[in-house]
Amino acid sequence: KAQRRPEYRERIPIEGKFGQGKYGYRLNNIRAKRADTSVAWINSIFLVMNLLILVRVFICLRNLAAKIASWVTKKSMPREIPFARACQFSSNRNAYLAAHI
């Protein structure tokens, strides 16, 4: 009994994927007459299931990249300096330039 428990736990996700294929992707309604055609249908259904997972991952990564790009551009934008301080900086710079020319 203790030996069967880890094997059972290993099979749970696999059985779940077969159930998802049967009820979500019509894996139980294959009407092929030849065995090799049935295998091709089954393989194509599992290929589509895997491609849909990859599409979901790609969309999540694209959204994450867009959020990071938005955050970086927001952080790299120059902040506005109040008008009085801007005038002070420009007059100090002009005085420095006039003294060293």
XYZ file of C-alpha atoms in Angstrom:
101
model
C 0.000 0.000 0.000
C 2.832 2.423 0.827
C 4.509 1.600 -2.482
C 1.345 2.273 -4.485
C 0.792 5.729 -2.965
C 3.741 7.503 -4.719
C 2.801 5.836 -8.006
C -0.769 7.020 -7.557
C 0.380 10.569 -6.836
C 2.523 10.506 -9.983
C -0.451 9.455 -12.084
C -2.835 12.173 -10.851
C -1.587 15.006 -13.130
C -1.316 12.647 -16.103
C -4.860 11.371 -15.623
C -5.997 14.972 -15.248
C -4.516 15.902 -18.618
C -6.257 12.949 -20.242
C -9.520 14.071 -18.643
C -8.963 17.601 -19.905
C -8.281 16.217 -23.377
C -11.423 14.070 -23.291
C -13.852 16.684 -22.105
C -12.280 19.891 -23.388
C -10.751 18.846 -26.693
C -12.952 15.874 -27.730
C -10.235 13.283 -27.248
C -12.924 10.664 -26.631
C -14.703 11.371 -29.964
C -12.018 10.255 -32.412
C -13.678 8.632 -35.430
C -10.592 7.398 -37.276
C -10.794 3.928 -38.813
C -7.105 3.056 -38.912
C -4.800 2.824 -35.904
C -2.136 5.140 -37.348
C -4.775 7.778 -38.108
C -6.053 7.534 -34.526
C -2.519 8.020 -33.224
C -2.123 11.076 -35.468
C -5.384 12.550 -34.140
C -4.368 11.945 -30.524
C -0.924 13.469 -31.103
C -2.415 16.517 -32.807
C -4.859 17.077 -29.925
C -2.040 16.980 -27.380
C 0.038 19.262 -29.627
C -2.778 21.820 -29.620
C -3.086 21.551 -25.830
C 0.657 22.237 -25.454
C 0.556 25.105 -27.963
C -2.240 26.756 -26.005
C -0.102 26.575 -22.859
C 2.808 28.164 -24.738
C 0.539 30.933 -26.049
C -0.605 31.676 -22.491
C 3.013 31.840 -21.293
C 3.973 34.101 -24.212
C 1.099 36.489 -23.496
C 2.058 36.666 -19.800
C 5.691 37.388 -20.682
C 4.661 40.043 -23.206
C 2.462 41.760 -20.627
C 5.278 41.604 -18.078
C 7.726 43.117 -20.573
C 5.259 45.915 -21.342
C 4.858 46.672 -17.632
C 8.630 46.721 -17.131
C 9.113 48.989 -20.153
C 6.427 51.327 -18.865
C 8.025 51.406 -15.423
C 11.508 52.065 -16.845
C 10.341 54.886 -19.098
C 8.381 56.403 -16.235
C 11.476 56.304 -13.990
C 13.840 57.660 -16.651
C 11.677 60.666 -17.546
C 13.199 63.902 -16.278
C 11.320 65.353 -13.362
C 10.027 68.865 -13.564
C 12.047 71.430 -11.635
C 10.079 74.290 -10.108
C 10.467 77.552 -12.026
C 12.352 79.436 -9.278
C 14.967 76.690 -8.917
C 15.346 76.430 -12.692
C 16.083 80.146 -12.891
C 18.579 79.836 -10.043
C 20.421 76.983 -11.775
C 20.569 78.800 -15.089
C 21.865 82.020 -13.489
C 24.541 80.072 -11.558
C 25.613 78.321 -14.736
C 25.709 81.585 -16.656
C 27.819 83.197 -13.916
C 30.214 80.227 -13.967
C 30.509 80.351 -17.749
C 31.070 84.121 -17.730
C 33.846 83.811 -15.130
C 35.719 81.079 -17.007
C 35.573 82.394 -20.563
